[in-house]
Amino acid sequence: MPDRNDELESDDLTLILKDLASGKRDAGDTAMPMLVAELTAIARGYLRHQSPGHSLQPSALVNETYVKLFGKDGLEFNDRMHFFALAAKAMRQILVSHARKRSSLRGGGHCEQVSVFEPPSDKGSADVDVLDLHAALEQLTMLDERQGTIVELRYFSGLEVAEVAEVLGISKSTVEREWRVARAWLGHRMGPSRER
Amino acid sequence: MSRDHHARVKEIFLAAVDLTAEERATYLDRACGGDPELRAEVEGMLAFDEADPAFLEQASASSHGAPVDDDSSSRDVLMRLEDRIGRESRYELQGEFARGGMGAILRVWDRDLRRSLAMKVILDQSATVRGEASGALDQRSLGRFLEEAQVTGQLDHPGVVPVHELGLDAEGRVFFTMKLVKGRDLKEIFDLVRTGAEGWTETRAVGVILKVCDAMAYAHSKRVIHRDLKPANIMVGRFGEVYVLDWGLAHVAGQRDNKDIRLRPLDTASVSRVRTDRRRESGADSPLVTMDGDVVGTPAFMSPEQARGDIAAMGPASDVYSLGAILYDLLAGHMPYVPPGARLNAHAVWALAQQGPPAPVAEAAPNAPEELVAICQKAMAAAPSDRYSDMGAMAEDLRAYVEGRVVKAHRTGALAELRKWIGRNTGLASALVAAAVLLVAGTITSSLLYIAAKASAEDARTKETAARDAEGRASREAVRANQETERANNEASRANAEAARANRQAERAARSAEEARKQSYVANFRAATISFEAGNRAATRLALAACELDLRGWEWDRYDLLEQLARRGWSRPHVIEQAASRVSAVAFSPDDSVAATASGSSTVRLWDAFSGEPVAALEGHAAGVLALAFHPDGTRLAAASATGVVRVWNRRTGATEATLEGHTAAVRCVTYTPDGGSILSGSEDGSVRLWNAETGAPLAVFLGHEGGVRELALLAGGRRLATVSRQGVLRLWDVASRTIVDTREVAAFAGGYDLTRIACSSGDGLQVCDAESGAVVAALEGHAGEVYRIALSPDGSRLVSAAWDDTLRLWDFETAQAIAVLPGHSEFISEIVFADRPVFATASWDKTVRLWDANAGELVRTLPAHPKWVNRIAIDSLGSRLLSASAGQVRLWDGVSGDATVTWPTGHEVRALSYALDGSHLVTASADGAIGKWDAAGEEVALAADADPCDDPLARMWEARTGETLACGHDHDVAVVAHGGGGERVAAACSRVSAAMCLWDRGTGRLIGNLQPADSGWSQRVTAVAFSPRGSLVASAVSTGRIHLWNSADGELLRTIKAHGQSVTSLGFDPEGARIVSCSADTIRLWDVSSGATLPLASAPPLAVEGPAAPGAPTATRREAAGVAYSPDGSRIVAGFVDGALCLWDGSTGDFLAVLEGHQGPVRALGFSPAGTRIFSGSLDNTVRLWDAEAGMALAVLAGYVPEVVEDGGTEESTGEPPDPGDEDVAEWQEAMSTERVVPIGVTAVAFSPDGSRIVAAFVDGTLRTWLAGPDDARAAWTHGTKQTEGGR
């Protein structure tokens, strides 16, 4: 792949993010494919080196993309938050389609699901099945959009509570409450299929 | 499950979650009332919350901007290390050696083994494993640290310091221990050499460098490059042990480079948010740092590619450079770029390094031994490919120097060259060698002697120096010096003898100065082709101009044409609009006369499509225009805006003719119905509306999309409408009733008004669906990722798809078969557009636009260098003009219609090709009996149908010019056809049945005879036919090896020659008609026509035998000639063989002249150009090659298109990623990958047009391909000064 002039690209994305921040919603359309392309490239690099039992954090990929696009200078906080919000959606899209592709390779269903992530907490939670999470998250979003968004921002982009609060314009305590409920709901919903 | 219910669940959960167990039970009793389901749900959630509070939590994600490595592997290592914590520390800190960018090197005492060691730690104390992620955890430096330890640890070589242990101390800090090396670094050693202290000499220092070479050779063999070699990183121990240190910047080939070792320029050294702990660096005295922030000592030893920041170009050759620079330092007494006494800081040195190479070592070290200078020069060559290819080669030369032998790098002088030249003493090489040697001969003798003398003098001096060495090598060296002097003397006398021989050859060369001239033509022409391929048009032009006028041939004309086309076509676009905001739409009017552009501004602009001059500005919209559509007759233009209004202008007057109001949000897509009477518009408001195109009156509304409509298309003759929403939902409507027929989710979609099928991509892949019902009809298998962009050709024959697997694919839409994977674009494809001809263009975020031939997917052109990613393109109906929009700039590209290559399929495997005598048409005869007639553009011209059927329908002959039937003859496949006697006589032989041949008089249409030799039997057949040049004779060759000569006027058999023992494959007359040359599988023979006697013809040289010849085995002669021909002037005979070689003889004397090598497969067709100056040959290696007919020099290679290898069945994992090991599907996948269907390739026939302007080749797949060397109107005059004309030009 030819060397890209990162500065040029981050300029475009910055402009788009500014557009987004100032409410021009269609700016997201342009940014999305670009982000997805960027994330996919990085994700592919990770996934290629994956060995069985291995995993990665989606937020790590998002971070890497952020650095790659804006590394030297970074973004204004506002724009940065929009970036992560978009990136969360993009990341989710990529991972779901990757998981689908892999599950179809194995001949259907995700009863023998492919585990892509491992939350790196030392407490050793069970692996999360992307497709299950995706489906459950869809349902949750239909029931409570804000909870769904919070999960997306936290899990796929790795935003902190304070940052999520900033993006959504609500208080930190609200975010924590909603997050707790959402997590419990999802975990309960995803039930036994969660375990590997 | 409703939102209210969920809200209740949330309320109860939150209230209950902080209660104690008993309180909780009571609360739930109360809150959940009598709803057991509700309670079960809340309890389930509570249970989960308690059991797994960290679900979905991700640690250390908060350091946004902190780059995370492939941290799973770092983490793994650290986890494992963690297990070993708890023991009492084994090491006792004794002191600190050094402190570097990210780490420090300490001296510690190993209590267990009772020895001192060096310990390297990460400097940042907060780089802990367990520490809270406060943003200071720098995963990347951790990864790098571990990698250094691992790389160093795995290089098991005496020259690399052994790594002992990788560990974590009690505080969780990472470290690794290494052997403690006591000694001096090379900088200090060099100082000692300069003063001569401690017995250090230059030669001894070279010995040290040699050991470094060996160590680096080992590292390179393990695919590790060091990237930071400098004297400070090389340690010499007390007993001469040499160590290469500091592998912290090393790179393992094939793995991700997690370091950024590019140097950071001063003015952009702003604080990076990537690092948390970085101090601001400013000022010229600040240290030079890499992008990662590591301090770089001095860039004087960096390879040019590293200094430039071109890290991708770095490889083992970069380490070679650095070692060469170290040698430079030794020889010159100072570093490259830093003259003695100068004080330059690192930035200044870097600036110098970027400007060019340092002062040549020969100048900087005038007293240095020549061999070392040569080694240094070679190692420090600017281009990596000019340096030693690996450390082993450099080590060899260094060792040669140290041991007193001859150094290779030094030996590329005249002597070595002369040897090589004389060695090539076969055939023509000798002639041109002689010519070249003639020029140099005068000087060779003297310079050889001089070099020999100098060498011996140099050697003697070196040996004297060495003798003074305390190491006592003097006596050995003296002996060697004597030997060297003797050898030098021998070489001098040998050189004398060779010079004498060269003089004799020079005399011969004087007679063939022409060869040298030709050689220079070939060299210039080759330079032109290389420059052309590289895209350097100025150099191409110069090289072409340098070719001697009278030596230029077809190949020169072709590149001349290509260069002109490249110059004129598809280059230097008009820049026609610079908009402040993104260009949203570009379009050509249907008559291709005008281009329209729209952007965020509310004005739509029209431009002349040929000159790029502005024509009109259409005003009226209140906001940005998002989409454009021309009326089918081109008189009107509709534009949709962000306000939801669509405006229709009269293109010529610029007046608004209609305003379509009704949408409540931005309109994203708009199109006219093919009759121009109505307009369809799709909007963000979720509706699609139908309007009267003239009055603007609303006619109908299609409601039903939830999100905005982003795409719409009429299908199936207008019976169906497809609309796609932003959410990716496709709805198929029955237009008449406005009801929805089908709904599906799509990522991309394409359809056409005349087409009854559509293509869509979704999670189920790329599919073909019926446009009426929406039912899936076929699947296009092949992409490994989701397809996000699809385009269909207007005639529905081709489909192009781009997917997230980074590939672009071409399909036959009608048969749902894959045609090709198109290479080239490296990024996201933003648009694909088709012209009305089989041409399509793709625009990508790699800032290029590419044009493709839609038949086979060949890349026609790449339009590069847009300012940013290209987001919109439009192509005119002929595919000769293109609009591309990138970053607010729109470019108008003008291609020259009429390509330099024309390809078309015939549908048959063509066995014979011939041009009509006037060159206007091409006639093909195919294996299956089909005969085709084609014009220059590849259009098939109908051959006149036979009015009256023949009673003996054995074959049909058509007059190539008019298509009229000549006569009937065989009905089996026609194997051989020949025109003779000015086209008046025609002979055709049938392939299978008999040895008979039909002979017609074309003028009268009379069948002269069915010529059959008396003794021919059943199994014989005619294998070759040729007319004598004046047409009075016709010769036929038979499968028994006989040649029969007939009188073509009455069909009388004149003579039979028992020519060969096997089937004659080919024969030809000389221009006088006095001789015939014939070939068969075993021999080639020359015959006198009148007597039938054999004429002398030298045999072709034997095939080169590989490996040791088996004793007693006969040397292999060249076998299996496939074809043979006389040149038009009779001076040459050429034959082509199964091993791909051609042989050239003198046509009058029969002397063997040359072997023409180049083809990789059997030669299938050959001949001479009409003027006889060029030989062409076609082979199964899929190429046609052009050679100079006089000497056989290779001039051009014309290649055919090699189709994509297609796999049979199965979902293709085209990224090539194997599934995880241990996966039970691995075997299945491997099996799928191995069932590849190989597509046959090869050239089956070649013909030169009579005017010499084009070459046509037929390929195994039935395609014909023409390469032009002149514009389409080939009979237009070429003005090339006094150039000789070829053929009819």
Short mmCIF file of N, CA, C and O in Angstrom, two decimals, chain B residues 1004-1074:
data_model
loop_
_atom_site.label_atom_id
_atom_site.label_comp_id
_atom_site.label_asym_id
_atom_site.label_seq_id
_atom_site.Cartn_x
_atom_site.Cartn_y
_atom_site.Cartn_z
N THR B 1004 -11.08 -17.18 -62.45
CA THR B 1004 -12.22 -17.83 -63.10
C THR B 1004 -13.09 -18.60 -62.12
O THR B 1004 -14.17 -19.03 -62.48
N GLY B 1005 -12.57 -18.79 -60.96
CA GLY B 1005 -13.32 -19.60 -60.01
C GLY B 1005 -13.24 -21.07 -60.33
O GLY B 1005 -13.93 -21.89 -59.73
N ARG B 1006 -12.39 -21.37 -61.20
CA ARG B 1006 -12.33 -22.76 -61.65
C ARG B 1006 -11.44 -23.57 -60.71
O ARG B 1006 -10.38 -23.10 -60.28
N LEU B 1007 -11.89 -24.75 -60.43
CA LEU B 1007 -11.07 -25.63 -59.65
C LEU B 1007 -10.05 -26.25 -60.60
O LEU B 1007 -10.40 -26.93 -61.54
N ILE B 1008 -8.82 -25.93 -60.38
CA ILE B 1008 -7.79 -26.43 -61.28
C ILE B 1008 -7.59 -27.91 -61.07
O ILE B 1008 -7.41 -28.66 -62.00
N GLY B 1009 -7.60 -28.28 -59.84
CA GLY B 1009 -7.42 -29.70 -59.63
C GLY B 1009 -7.47 -30.07 -58.17
O GLY B 1009 -7.29 -29.24 -57.30
N ASN B 1010 -7.73 -31.29 -58.00
CA ASN B 1010 -7.67 -31.88 -56.68
C ASN B 1010 -6.36 -32.66 -56.65
O ASN B 1010 -6.28 -33.77 -57.16
N LEU B 1011 -5.36 -32.02 -56.15
CA LEU B 1011 -4.02 -32.57 -56.34
C LEU B 1011 -3.72 -33.62 -55.31
O LEU B 1011 -3.75 -33.37 -54.11
N GLN B 1012 -3.40 -34.75 -55.80
CA GLN B 1012 -3.13 -35.85 -54.88
C GLN B 1012 -2.01 -36.69 -55.44
O GLN B 1012 -2.10 -37.17 -56.56
N PRO B 1013 -0.98 -36.84 -54.69
CA PRO B 1013 0.12 -37.68 -55.19
C PRO B 1013 -0.33 -39.13 -55.34
O PRO B 1013 -1.19 -39.58 -54.58
N ALA B 1014 0.25 -39.79 -56.26
CA ALA B 1014 -0.24 -41.12 -56.60
C ALA B 1014 -0.12 -42.10 -55.47
O ALA B 1014 -1.00 -42.93 -55.24
N ASP B 1015 0.96 -42.02 -54.76
CA ASP B 1015 1.19 -43.06 -53.75
C ASP B 1015 0.69 -42.67 -52.37
O ASP B 1015 1.11 -43.21 -51.38
N SER B 1016 -0.17 -41.70 -52.34
CA SER B 1016 -0.60 -41.29 -51.00
C SER B 1016 -1.58 -42.31 -50.43
O SER B 1016 -2.40 -42.87 -51.14
N GLY B 1017 -1.46 -42.52 -49.21
CA GLY B 1017 -2.32 -43.51 -48.56
C GLY B 1017 -3.33 -42.84 -47.67
O GLY B 1017 -3.48 -41.62 -47.65
N TRP B 1018 -4.03 -43.65 -46.92
CA TRP B 1018 -5.11 -43.14 -46.07
C TRP B 1018 -4.61 -42.21 -44.98
O TRP B 1018 -5.23 -41.22 -44.66
N SER B 1019 -3.52 -42.60 -44.37
CA SER B 1019 -3.15 -41.88 -43.16
C SER B 1019 -2.37 -40.61 -43.45
O SER B 1019 -2.02 -39.88 -42.55
N GLN B 1020 -2.12 -40.38 -44.69
CA GLN B 1020 -1.35 -39.18 -44.99
C GLN B 1020 -2.23 -37.95 -45.00
O GLN B 1020 -3.41 -38.03 -45.29
N ARG B 1021 -1.62 -36.85 -44.70
CA ARG B 1021 -2.35 -35.60 -44.86
C ARG B 1021 -1.37 -34.50 -45.21
O ARG B 1021 -0.18 -34.61 -44.96
N VAL B 1022 -1.92 -33.47 -45.76
CA VAL B 1022 -1.08 -32.34 -46.15
C VAL B 1022 -0.80 -31.50 -44.92
O VAL B 1022 -1.71 -31.11 -44.20
N THR B 1023 0.45 -31.25 -44.69
CA THR B 1023 0.80 -30.50 -43.49
C THR B 1023 1.25 -29.08 -43.77
O THR B 1023 1.23 -28.24 -42.90
N ALA B 1024 1.69 -28.83 -45.00
CA ALA B 1024 2.12 -27.46 -45.28
C ALA B 1024 1.98 -27.20 -46.77
O ALA B 1024 2.16 -28.10 -47.58
N VAL B 1025 1.69 -25.95 -47.08
CA VAL B 1025 1.53 -25.56 -48.48
C VAL B 1025 2.20 -24.21 -48.68
O VAL B 1025 2.09 -23.34 -47.82
N ALA B 1026 2.87 -24.06 -49.83
CA ALA B 1026 3.41 -22.74 -50.12
C ALA B 1026 3.45 -22.54 -51.62
O ALA B 1026 3.72 -23.47 -52.38
N PHE B 1027 3.22 -21.30 -52.02
CA PHE B 1027 3.34 -20.93 -53.43
C PHE B 1027 4.71 -20.35 -53.65
O PHE B 1027 5.28 -19.69 -52.79
N SER B 1028 5.21 -20.55 -54.82
CA SER B 1028 6.44 -19.85 -55.17
C SER B 1028 6.09 -18.39 -55.36
O SER B 1028 4.95 -18.07 -55.66
N PRO B 1029 7.06 -17.52 -55.24
CA PRO B 1029 6.76 -16.10 -55.23
C PRO B 1029 6.03 -15.62 -56.50
O PRO B 1029 5.17 -14.77 -56.44
N ARG B 1030 6.38 -16.20 -57.63
CA ARG B 1030 5.69 -15.75 -58.84
C ARG B 1030 4.42 -16.54 -59.08
O ARG B 1030 3.69 -16.27 -60.03
N GLY B 1031 4.21 -17.49 -58.25
CA GLY B 1031 2.94 -18.19 -58.32
C GLY B 1031 2.91 -19.34 -59.30
O GLY B 1031 1.87 -19.99 -59.47
N SER B 1032 4.00 -19.60 -59.93
CA SER B 1032 3.93 -20.65 -60.94
C SER B 1032 4.00 -22.04 -60.34
O SER B 1032 3.54 -23.01 -60.92
N LEU B 1033 4.55 -22.10 -59.17
CA LEU B 1033 4.66 -23.40 -58.51
C LEU B 1033 3.90 -23.37 -57.20
O LEU B 1033 3.81 -22.34 -56.54
N VAL B 1034 3.42 -24.51 -56.82
CA VAL B 1034 2.91 -24.64 -55.46
C VAL B 1034 3.51 -25.92 -54.88
O VAL B 1034 3.61 -26.93 -55.56
N ALA B 1035 3.96 -25.82 -53.66
CA ALA B 1035 4.57 -26.97 -53.01
C ALA B 1035 3.68 -27.43 -51.88
O ALA B 1035 3.13 -26.60 -51.15
N SER B 1036 3.52 -28.72 -51.75
CA SER B 1036 2.77 -29.23 -50.61
C SER B 1036 3.64 -30.25 -49.90
O SER B 1036 4.35 -31.01 -50.54
N ALA B 1037 3.56 -30.22 -48.61
CA ALA B 1037 4.33 -31.17 -47.83
C ALA B 1037 3.36 -32.08 -47.12
O ALA B 1037 2.28 -31.66 -46.71
N VAL B 1038 3.80 -33.30 -46.96
CA VAL B 1038 2.89 -34.33 -46.47
C VAL B 1038 3.40 -34.92 -45.17
O VAL B 1038 4.57 -34.76 -44.82
N SER B 1039 2.54 -35.62 -44.51
CA SER B 1039 2.90 -36.16 -43.21
C SER B 1039 3.94 -37.27 -43.29
O SER B 1039 4.54 -37.65 -42.31
N THR B 1040 4.19 -37.79 -44.47
CA THR B 1040 5.24 -38.81 -44.58
C THR B 1040 6.60 -38.16 -44.66
O THR B 1040 7.62 -38.83 -44.65
N GLY B 1041 6.65 -36.87 -44.83
CA GLY B 1041 7.93 -36.20 -44.95
C GLY B 1041 8.28 -35.84 -46.38
O GLY B 1041 9.37 -35.38 -46.66
N ARG B 1042 7.36 -36.06 -47.28
CA ARG B 1042 7.66 -35.73 -48.67
C ARG B 1042 7.15 -34.35 -49.02
O ARG B 1042 6.18 -33.86 -48.47
N ILE B 1043 7.81 -33.79 -49.99
CA ILE B 1043 7.38 -32.50 -50.52
C ILE B 1043 7.07 -32.71 -52.01
O ILE B 1043 7.87 -33.28 -52.74
N HIS B 1044 5.89 -32.25 -52.40
CA HIS B 1044 5.52 -32.35 -53.81
C HIS B 1044 5.48 -30.98 -54.43
O HIS B 1044 4.96 -30.04 -53.84
N LEU B 1045 6.03 -30.89 -55.61
CA LEU B 1045 5.99 -29.62 -56.33
C LEU B 1045 5.06 -29.75 -57.52
O LEU B 1045 5.16 -30.69 -58.29
N TRP B 1046 4.15 -28.80 -57.64
CA TRP B 1046 3.13 -28.86 -58.69
C TRP B 1046 3.19 -27.61 -59.55
O TRP B 1046 3.51 -26.54 -59.06
N ASN B 1047 2.81 -27.77 -60.75
CA ASN B 1047 2.62 -26.62 -61.62
C ASN B 1047 1.25 -26.04 -61.25
O ASN B 1047 0.24 -26.72 -61.32
N SER B 1048 1.22 -24.77 -60.91
CA SER B 1048 -0.04 -24.26 -60.40
C SER B 1048 -1.02 -23.91 -61.51
O SER B 1048 -2.18 -23.64 -61.27
N ALA B 1049 -0.55 -23.93 -62.72
CA ALA B 1049 -1.49 -23.60 -63.80
C ALA B 1049 -2.37 -24.79 -64.15
O ALA B 1049 -3.55 -24.65 -64.41
N ASP B 1050 -1.74 -25.98 -64.16
CA ASP B 1050 -2.55 -27.12 -64.57
C ASP B 1050 -2.58 -28.25 -63.55
O ASP B 1050 -3.16 -29.29 -63.79
N GLY B 1051 -1.88 -28.03 -62.43
CA GLY B 1051 -1.91 -29.06 -61.41
C GLY B 1051 -1.04 -30.25 -61.70
O GLY B 1051 -1.20 -31.31 -61.10
N GLU B 1052 -0.10 -30.11 -62.57
CA GLU B 1052 0.76 -31.24 -62.91
C GLU B 1052 1.83 -31.40 -61.85
O GLU B 1052 2.44 -30.42 -61.39
N LEU B 1053 2.07 -32.65 -61.49
CA LEU B 1053 3.09 -32.92 -60.48
C LEU B 1053 4.46 -32.84 -61.16
O LEU B 1053 4.73 -33.52 -62.12
N LEU B 1054 5.30 -31.96 -60.65
CA LEU B 1054 6.60 -31.78 -61.26
C LEU B 1054 7.68 -32.61 -60.60
O LEU B 1054 8.55 -33.15 -61.23
N ARG B 1055 7.64 -32.63 -59.29
CA ARG B 1055 8.73 -33.30 -58.59
C ARG B 1055 8.27 -33.72 -57.20
O ARG B 1055 7.41 -33.07 -56.61
N THR B 1056 8.86 -34.76 -56.72
CA THR B 1056 8.64 -35.16 -55.34
C THR B 1056 9.99 -35.27 -54.66
O THR B 1056 10.91 -35.86 -55.18
N ILE B 1057 10.09 -34.66 -53.54
CA ILE B 1057 11.36 -34.71 -52.81
C ILE B 1057 11.12 -35.49 -51.53
O ILE B 1057 10.19 -35.19 -50.77
N LYS B 1058 11.97 -36.48 -51.31
CA LYS B 1058 11.85 -37.17 -50.03
C LYS B 1058 12.61 -36.33 -49.01
O LYS B 1058 13.81 -36.50 -48.83
N ALA B 1059 11.92 -35.40 -48.43
CA ALA B 1059 12.61 -34.37 -47.66
C ALA B 1059 13.02 -34.84 -46.28
O ALA B 1059 14.15 -34.70 -45.86
N HIS B 1060 12.05 -35.39 -45.57
CA HIS B 1060 12.35 -35.71 -44.19
C HIS B 1060 11.85 -37.08 -43.83
O HIS B 1060 11.06 -37.67 -44.56
N GLY B 1061 12.32 -37.54 -42.71
CA GLY B 1061 11.83 -38.83 -42.25
C GLY B 1061 10.52 -38.69 -41.51
O GLY B 1061 9.82 -39.67 -41.27
N GLN B 1062 10.21 -37.48 -41.12
CA GLN B 1062 8.97 -37.30 -40.36
C GLN B 1062 8.12 -36.23 -41.02
O GLN B 1062 8.54 -35.61 -41.98
N SER B 1063 6.99 -36.04 -40.45
CA SER B 1063 6.05 -35.07 -41.00
C SER B 1063 6.69 -33.69 -41.13
O SER B 1063 7.35 -33.21 -40.23
N VAL B 1064 6.50 -33.11 -42.28
CA VAL B 1064 7.04 -31.77 -42.52
C VAL B 1064 6.10 -30.77 -41.86
O VAL B 1064 4.91 -30.74 -42.16
N THR B 1065 6.61 -29.97 -41.01
CA THR B 1065 5.73 -29.03 -40.30
C THR B 1065 5.59 -27.72 -41.03
O THR B 1065 4.61 -27.02 -40.88
N SER B 1066 6.59 -27.37 -41.81
CA SER B 1066 6.48 -26.07 -42.43
C SER B 1066 7.46 -25.99 -43.59
O SER B 1066 8.49 -26.66 -43.60
N LEU B 1067 7.12 -25.18 -44.59
CA LEU B 1067 8.08 -24.96 -45.68
C LEU B 1067 7.86 -23.60 -46.31
O LEU B 1067 6.80 -22.99 -46.15
N GLY B 1068 8.90 -23.16 -47.01
CA GLY B 1068 8.77 -21.86 -47.65
C GLY B 1068 9.74 -21.71 -48.80
O GLY B 1068 10.79 -22.34 -48.82
N PHE B 1069 9.37 -20.89 -49.76
CA PHE B 1069 10.22 -20.62 -50.92
C PHE B 1069 11.11 -19.44 -50.64
O PHE B 1069 10.77 -18.56 -49.86
N ASP B 1070 12.21 -19.38 -51.33
CA ASP B 1070 13.00 -18.16 -51.28
C ASP B 1070 12.42 -17.20 -52.31
O ASP B 1070 11.63 -17.61 -53.16
N PRO B 1071 12.78 -15.94 -52.25
CA PRO B 1071 12.12 -14.97 -53.13
C PRO B 1071 12.33 -15.23 -54.62
O PRO B 1071 11.56 -14.78 -55.44
N GLU B 1072 13.40 -15.95 -54.93
CA GLU B 1072 13.62 -16.25 -56.35
C GLU B 1072 12.80 -17.43 -56.79
O GLU B 1072 12.70 -17.71 -57.98
N GLY B 1073 12.32 -18.16 -55.85
CA GLY B 1073 11.60 -19.38 -56.21
C GLY B 1073 12.54 -20.51 -56.56
O GLY B 1073 12.15 -21.51 -57.14
N ALA B 1074 13.81 -20.32 -56.22
CA ALA B 1074 14.79 -21.32 -56.59
C ALA B 1074 15.01 -22.34 -55.49
O ALA B 1074 15.52 -23.42 -55.73
#
